[in-house]
Amino acid sequence: MTAHALAGALADDGRRRIFAAIVLGATSATEVAERTGLPARVVLTGVRRLTDAGLVTGADGALAADEVSLRAAARESRPADDAEPGVDPVLRTFLRAGVLVGLPAQRGRRRALLAHIVEQSFEPGTRYPERAVDDALKPWCAAGGSDHATLRRYLIDEQLLTREHGIYQRL
């Protein structure tokens, strides 16, 4: 089962209600119909679709969520690591599609990540007003892994950027 198939199977409100009833203990189509208030024909069609998608099993005539299939789908549907081979593992861990998903707690890892951001965002020797620095850092923070002010402060603390009278510069 793929994530696409899973989403398709649960896209319909009726099938979601049927699946929820089964997860919550309904073991027959009659019980599902009673709990959901759906007509028996709709329940039977929904159960068949959920079974075909691998979400429900009907072993021994008792309906149940197919936990094995769901776990397998979760493992298979992890986001692909789109990083290039040889890319620093810190960058692979904390960047997704060029956006921060978090900041490492360990100083060495954080510094490696910050150095990458500085190299990609600022030219050496160029002077930047604070607004330009903020504008350069905001796209890195689009996923909510940090905010641009925190990132700017870390860049100063790690001496990757200097600040003098509101003007920033990459060393």
XYZ file of N, CA and C in Angstrom:
513
model
N 0.849 -1.176 0.000
C 0.000 0.000 0.000
C 0.889 1.232 0.000
N 0.562 2.162 -0.840
C 1.313 3.417 -0.896
C 0.544 4.491 -0.140
N 1.229 5.581 0.154
C 0.571 6.704 0.821
C -0.562 7.232 -0.055
N -0.363 7.205 -1.370
C -1.390 7.660 -2.297
C -2.628 6.765 -2.205
N -2.422 5.456 -2.156
C -3.540 4.515 -2.037
C -4.253 4.683 -0.701
N -3.483 4.892 0.352
C -4.060 5.106 1.676
C -4.934 6.356 1.684
N -4.400 7.432 1.137
C -5.160 8.681 1.081
C -6.416 8.513 0.235
N -6.309 7.800 -0.863
C -7.468 7.562 -1.721
C -8.532 6.747 -1.022
N -8.111 5.728 -0.277
C -9.070 4.882 0.430
C -9.811 5.648 1.510
N -9.155 6.621 2.132
C -9.772 7.379 3.217
C -10.283 8.754 2.783
N -10.297 9.005 1.483
C -10.724 10.311 0.983
C -12.224 10.523 1.153
N -12.980 9.452 1.157
C -14.426 9.535 1.279
C -14.846 9.559 2.746
N -15.758 10.465 3.096
C -16.216 10.592 4.482
C -16.827 9.286 4.995
N -17.614 8.618 4.172
C -18.231 7.359 4.588
C -17.199 6.297 4.916
N -16.180 6.175 4.061
C -15.128 5.174 4.322
C -14.341 5.519 5.576
N -14.128 6.822 5.834
C -13.446 7.208 7.079
C -14.271 6.813 8.288
N -15.572 7.021 8.210
C -16.454 6.640 9.317
C -16.457 5.130 9.510
N -16.481 4.396 8.419
C -16.458 2.933 8.485
C -15.148 2.467 9.106
N -14.044 3.018 8.649
C -12.737 2.633 9.176
C -12.647 2.962 10.668
N -13.133 4.142 11.049
C -13.109 4.534 12.460
C -13.918 3.566 13.305
N -15.078 3.165 12.820
C -15.911 2.226 13.573
C -15.188 0.893 13.751
N -14.508 0.441 12.718
C -13.767 -0.824 12.804
C -12.603 -0.688 13.783
N -11.875 0.405 13.699
C -10.759 0.645 14.617
C -11.262 0.685 16.066
N -12.457 1.232 16.259
C -13.019 1.351 17.606
C -13.755 0.096 18.070
N -13.680 -0.986 17.280
C -14.174 -2.273 17.778
C -15.310 -2.926 17.041
N -15.897 -2.307 16.051
C -16.963 -2.962 15.285
C -16.336 -4.100 14.485
N -16.922 -5.296 14.604
C -16.316 -6.465 13.958
C -17.157 -7.029 12.826
N -18.318 -6.440 12.575
C -19.156 -6.918 11.476
C -19.750 -5.719 10.759
N -20.233 -5.977 9.542
C -20.857 -4.912 8.755
C -22.101 -4.381 9.466
N -22.809 -5.269 10.153
C -24.008 -4.841 10.888
C -23.630 -3.868 12.005
N -22.589 -4.189 12.754
C -22.132 -3.302 13.830
C -21.651 -1.962 13.261
N -20.942 -2.025 12.155
C -20.456 -0.791 11.524
C -21.637 0.076 11.121
N -22.655 -0.529 10.513
C -23.836 0.222 10.086
C -24.540 0.851 11.286
N -24.642 0.101 12.384
C -25.296 0.635 13.587
C -24.513 1.827 14.150
N -23.194 1.697 14.199
C -22.362 2.742 14.805
C -22.245 3.989 13.932
N -22.266 3.791 12.629
C -22.063 4.936 11.725
C -23.359 5.552 11.239
N -24.446 4.787 11.293
C -25.717 5.277 10.767
C -25.782 5.235 9.253
N -24.842 4.551 8.624
C -24.824 4.442 7.165
C -25.658 3.254 6.719
N -26.232 3.314 5.514
C -26.982 2.169 4.990
C -26.057 0.963 4.798
N -26.620 -0.229 4.933
C -25.836 -1.476 4.840
C -25.101 -1.564 3.498
N -25.759 -1.155 2.414
C -25.120 -1.217 1.091
C -23.863 -0.352 1.052
N -23.933 0.853 1.628
C -22.778 1.757 1.676
C -21.670 1.148 2.529
N -22.048 0.534 3.652
C -21.056 -0.091 4.540
C -20.356 -1.233 3.825
N -21.111 -2.102 3.152
C -20.513 -3.253 2.461
C -19.554 -2.792 1.359
N -19.952 -1.771 0.613
C -19.077 -1.232 -0.444
C -17.826 -0.616 0.177
N -18.013 0.147 1.253
C -16.871 0.774 1.928
C -15.912 -0.248 2.512
N -16.443 -1.291 3.137
C -15.590 -2.341 3.710
C -14.788 -3.013 2.598
N -15.446 -3.290 1.458
C -14.729 -3.917 0.340
C -13.605 -3.018 -0.150
N -13.872 -1.714 -0.297
C -12.831 -0.781 -0.753
C -11.678 -0.703 0.253
N -12.008 -0.679 1.549
C -10.971 -0.613 2.583
C -10.169 -1.908 2.632
N -10.821 -3.023 2.385
C -10.123 -4.310 2.346
C -9.205 -4.362 1.133
N -9.703 -3.932 -0.013
C -8.884 -3.908 -1.234
C -7.664 -3.008 -1.071
N -7.823 -1.922 -0.311
C -6.713 -0.979 -0.099
C -5.727 -1.489 0.943
N -6.095 -2.550 1.675
C -5.188 -3.098 2.673
C -5.333 -2.471 4.045
N -6.430 -1.766 4.272
C -6.641 -1.132 5.573
C -7.407 -2.019 6.543
N -8.218 -2.919 5.987
C -9.088 -3.752 6.809
C -8.912 -5.211 6.395
N -8.956 -6.088 7.396
C -8.969 -7.532 7.124
C -10.292 -8.089 7.615
N -10.683 -9.173 7.010
C -11.931 -9.823 7.418
C -11.657 -11.241 7.853
N -10.514 -11.469 8.505
C -10.124 -12.808 8.927
C -11.204 -13.420 9.819
N -11.581 -14.643 9.529
C -12.579 -15.389 10.303
C -13.902 -14.639 10.391
N -14.223 -13.845 9.386
C -15.483 -13.131 9.369
C -15.536 -11.922 10.290
N -14.465 -11.644 11.034
C -14.438 -10.501 11.947
C -13.604 -9.395 11.323
N -14.194 -8.230 11.172
C -13.466 -7.097 10.602
C -12.470 -6.543 11.613
N -11.312 -6.121 11.114
C -10.295 -5.512 11.971
C -9.390 -4.653 11.101
N -8.791 -3.649 11.712
C -7.801 -2.825 11.007
C -6.580 -3.686 10.745
N -6.031 -3.604 9.538
C -4.852 -4.389 9.171
C -3.607 -3.645 9.632
N -3.239 -3.850 10.885
C -2.123 -3.122 11.491
C -0.793 -3.427 10.810
N -0.609 -4.653 10.385
C 0.644 -5.026 9.717
C 0.802 -4.228 8.429
N -0.267 -4.154 7.657
C -0.232 -3.411 6.403
C -0.026 -1.916 6.649
N -0.672 -1.374 7.692
C -0.509 0.040 8.012
C 0.921 0.357 8.426
N 1.523 -0.503 9.239
C 2.925 -0.289 9.644
C 3.857 -0.341 8.434
N 3.614 -1.300 7.556
C 4.449 -1.417 6.351
C 4.311 -0.160 5.490
N 3.096 0.350 5.361
C 2.889 1.567 4.561
C 3.603 2.754 5.188
N 3.598 2.823 6.509
C 4.292 3.925 7.188
C 5.790 3.852 6.930
N 6.343 2.667 6.946
C 7.785 2.528 6.686
C 8.126 2.857 5.241
N 7.300 2.410 4.311
C 7.569 2.630 2.886
C 7.323 4.061 2.456
N 6.467 4.785 3.162
C 6.062 6.109 2.726
C 6.873 7.229 3.338
N 7.962 6.913 3.975
C 8.807 7.977 4.518
C 9.287 8.852 3.377
N 9.439 10.157 3.638
C 9.895 11.051 2.568
C 11.267 10.619 2.052
N 11.402 10.692 0.758
C 12.684 10.336 0.156
C 13.740 11.346 0.577
N 14.922 10.850 0.802
C 16.030 11.720 1.141
C 16.569 12.263 -0.172
N 16.178 13.507 -0.477
C 16.533 14.078 -1.771
C 17.917 14.722 -1.776
N 18.669 14.499 -0.718
C 20.014 15.067 -0.655
C 20.937 14.310 -1.601
N 21.919 15.009 -2.101
C 22.889 14.395 -2.983
C 23.834 13.534 -2.167
N 24.356 12.455 -2.772
C 25.332 11.641 -2.055
C 26.538 12.497 -1.673
N 27.070 12.266 -0.507
C 28.234 13.009 -0.052
C 27.886 14.292 0.681
N 26.611 14.650 0.742
C 26.209 15.851 1.467
C 26.320 15.556 2.957
N 26.785 16.542 3.687
C 26.952 16.436 5.133
C 25.668 15.906 5.775
N 25.771 14.887 6.645
C 24.573 14.347 7.289
C 23.814 15.379 8.110
N 24.511 16.371 8.634
C 23.836 17.431 9.389
C 22.891 18.192 8.456
N 23.354 18.499 7.259
C 22.508 19.209 6.302
C 21.320 18.346 5.889
N 21.551 17.046 5.665
C 20.453 16.144 5.306
C 19.409 16.064 6.414
N 19.866 16.143 7.657
C 18.957 16.009 8.792
C 18.138 17.265 9.029
N 18.758 18.427 8.894
C 18.102 19.665 9.306
C 17.615 20.551 8.167
N 17.844 20.148 6.929
C 17.342 20.904 5.768
C 16.494 19.993 4.894
N 15.359 20.483 4.465
C 14.515 19.777 3.505
C 14.185 20.764 2.403
N 14.611 20.434 1.200
C 14.359 21.292 0.033
C 14.837 22.722 0.282
N 15.980 22.854 0.935
C 16.567 24.164 1.167
C 15.916 24.973 2.272
N 15.146 24.316 3.138
C 14.458 25.005 4.227
C 14.791 24.303 5.538
N 15.015 25.101 6.577
C 15.310 24.550 7.902
C 14.102 23.839 8.486
N 14.317 22.622 8.970
C 13.256 21.927 9.692
C 13.546 21.928 11.184
N 14.702 22.432 11.559
C 15.084 22.536 12.958
C 16.532 22.968 13.064
N 16.929 23.302 14.280
C 18.317 23.661 14.542
C 18.909 22.625 15.488
N 20.101 22.144 15.193
C 20.719 21.174 16.089
C 21.032 21.796 17.450
N 20.886 21.011 18.491
C 21.219 21.480 19.837
C 22.733 21.482 20.045
N 23.405 20.532 19.413
C 24.858 20.411 19.573
C 25.547 21.537 18.786
N 26.431 22.256 19.469
C 27.054 23.448 18.891
C 27.806 23.162 17.590
N 28.565 22.092 17.534
C 29.336 21.781 16.328
C 28.441 21.554 15.121
N 27.373 20.832 15.326
C 26.427 20.588 14.229
C 25.717 21.877 13.830
N 25.330 22.660 14.833
C 24.657 23.923 14.546
C 25.574 24.837 13.741
N 26.863 24.882 14.117
C 27.813 25.738 13.405
C 27.964 25.277 11.952
N 28.023 23.982 11.717
C 28.135 23.476 10.343
C 26.920 23.884 9.508
N 25.746 23.798 10.094
C 24.528 24.197 9.409
C 24.523 25.700 9.138
N 24.899 26.488 10.137
C 24.947 27.946 9.978
C 25.975 28.362 8.927
N 27.110 27.678 8.896
C 28.139 27.987 7.887
C 27.583 27.756 6.485
N 26.823 26.688 6.325
C 26.205 26.412 5.025
C 25.233 27.534 4.640
N 24.412 27.959 5.594
C 23.436 29.027 5.336
C 24.146 30.316 4.942
N 25.212 30.658 5.650
C 25.966 31.874 5.339
C 26.567 31.786 3.945
N 27.153 30.645 3.608
C 27.777 30.487 2.288
C 26.764 30.626 1.162
N 25.545 30.158 1.406
C 24.509 30.207 0.381
C 23.809 31.568 0.296
N 23.883 32.352 1.371
C 23.068 33.562 1.443
C 23.818 34.881 1.345
N 25.104 34.869 1.664
C 25.827 36.143 1.761
C 27.171 36.066 1.045
N 27.523 37.159 0.389
C 28.807 37.263 -0.301
C 29.855 37.812 0.666
N 31.064 37.259 0.655
C 32.115 37.789 1.538
C 32.437 39.240 1.184
N 32.599 40.043 2.218
C 32.991 41.428 2.027
C 31.849 42.381 1.716
N 30.690 41.876 1.361
C 29.543 42.741 1.065
C 28.888 43.169 2.371
N 28.502 44.440 2.424
C 27.853 44.978 3.626
C 26.334 44.928 3.420
N 25.619 44.439 4.452
C 24.172 44.260 4.366
C 23.478 45.001 5.506
N 22.450 45.781 5.201
C 21.644 46.352 6.289
C 20.817 45.220 6.924
N 20.340 45.458 8.125
C 19.619 44.407 8.856
C 18.415 43.879 8.071
N 17.702 44.744 7.394
C 16.537 44.319 6.614
C 16.940 43.319 5.521
N 18.085 43.548 4.866
C 18.544 42.634 3.816
C 18.934 41.283 4.420
N 19.532 41.316 5.609
C 19.893 40.070 6.286
C 18.619 39.297 6.630
N 17.631 39.992 7.179
C 16.356 39.344 7.512
C 15.704 38.753 6.263
N 15.704 39.513 5.173
C 15.105 39.023 3.921
C 15.836 37.789 3.398
N 17.149 37.729 3.584
C 17.921 36.572 3.131
C 17.675 35.356 4.016
N 17.386 35.567 5.291
C 17.204 34.454 6.226
C 15.770 33.932 6.284
N 14.797 34.746 5.978
C 13.394 34.325 6.081
C 13.062 33.094 5.240
N 13.544 32.967 4.003
C 13.227 31.753 3.236
C 13.742 30.470 3.907
N 14.838 30.569 4.630
C 15.370 29.393 5.338
C 14.413 28.951 6.439
N 13.610 29.857 6.932
C 12.739 29.605 8.089
C 11.299 29.291 7.695
N 11.035 29.098 6.424
C 9.665 28.914 5.933
C 8.956 27.712 6.540
N 9.696 26.685 6.940
C 9.061 25.481 7.494
C 8.822 25.591 8.987
N 9.245 26.688 9.596
C 9.022 26.859 11.019
C 10.071 26.204 11.897
N 11.188 25.763 11.303
C 12.250 25.136 12.081
C 13.008 26.118 12.943
N 12.873 27.383 12.660
C 13.481 28.464 13.429
C 12.873 29.764 12.919
N 13.263 30.863 13.524
C 12.830 32.156 12.996
C 14.071 32.945 12.590
N 13.883 33.924 11.724
C 15.026 34.642 11.152
C 15.822 35.405 12.212
N 15.170 35.913 13.265
C 15.899 36.656 14.302
C 16.819 35.729 15.093
N 16.344 34.531 15.405
C 17.182 33.546 16.103
C 18.353 33.150 15.223
N 18.078 32.910 13.963
C 19.127 32.536 13.024
C 20.169 33.646 12.912
N 19.721 34.880 12.804
C 20.638 36.026 12.713
C 21.506 36.113 13.970
N 20.894 35.924 15.142
C 21.639 35.977 16.402
C 22.706 34.875 16.451
N 22.351 33.664 16.038
C 23.334 32.573 16.015
C 24.488 32.882 15.059
N 24.177 33.477 13.918
C 25.237 33.810 12.957
C 26.223 34.815 13.550
N 25.722 35.749 14.336
C 26.593 36.720 15.007
C 27.381 36.021 16.118
N 26.680 35.229 16.935
C 27.331 34.532 18.053
C 28.460 33.624 17.578
N 28.249 32.977 16.440
C 29.266 32.064 15.898
C 30.304 32.798 15.053
N 30.188 34.103 14.971
C 31.107 34.965 14.234
C 31.188 34.611 12.751
N 30.044 34.173 12.222
C 29.955 33.923 10.787
C 29.543 35.207 10.055
N 28.883 36.104 10.786
C 28.591 37.452 10.321
C 29.055 38.413 11.409
N 29.481 39.595 10.985
C 29.787 40.641 11.960
C 28.688 41.691 11.885
N 28.515 42.404 12.988
C 27.513 43.465 13.022
C 28.155 44.693 13.637
N 28.025 45.797 12.926
C 28.546 47.054 13.432
C 27.608 48.161 12.989
N 26.962 48.840 13.960
C 26.046 49.933 13.687
C 24.913 49.510 12.753
N 24.380 48.305 12.953
C 23.261 47.840 12.167
C 23.632 47.346 10.774
N 24.919 47.260 10.474
C 25.379 46.778 9.180
C 26.081 45.426 9.406
N 25.708 44.443 8.592
C 26.230 43.079 8.722
C 27.180 42.793 7.573
N 28.124 41.903 7.854
C 29.092 41.543 6.825
C 29.577 40.120 7.069
N 29.704 39.359 6.011
C 30.265 38.005 6.080
C 31.787 38.119 6.030
N 32.419 37.407 6.928
C 33.892 37.432 6.949
C 34.494 36.574 5.885
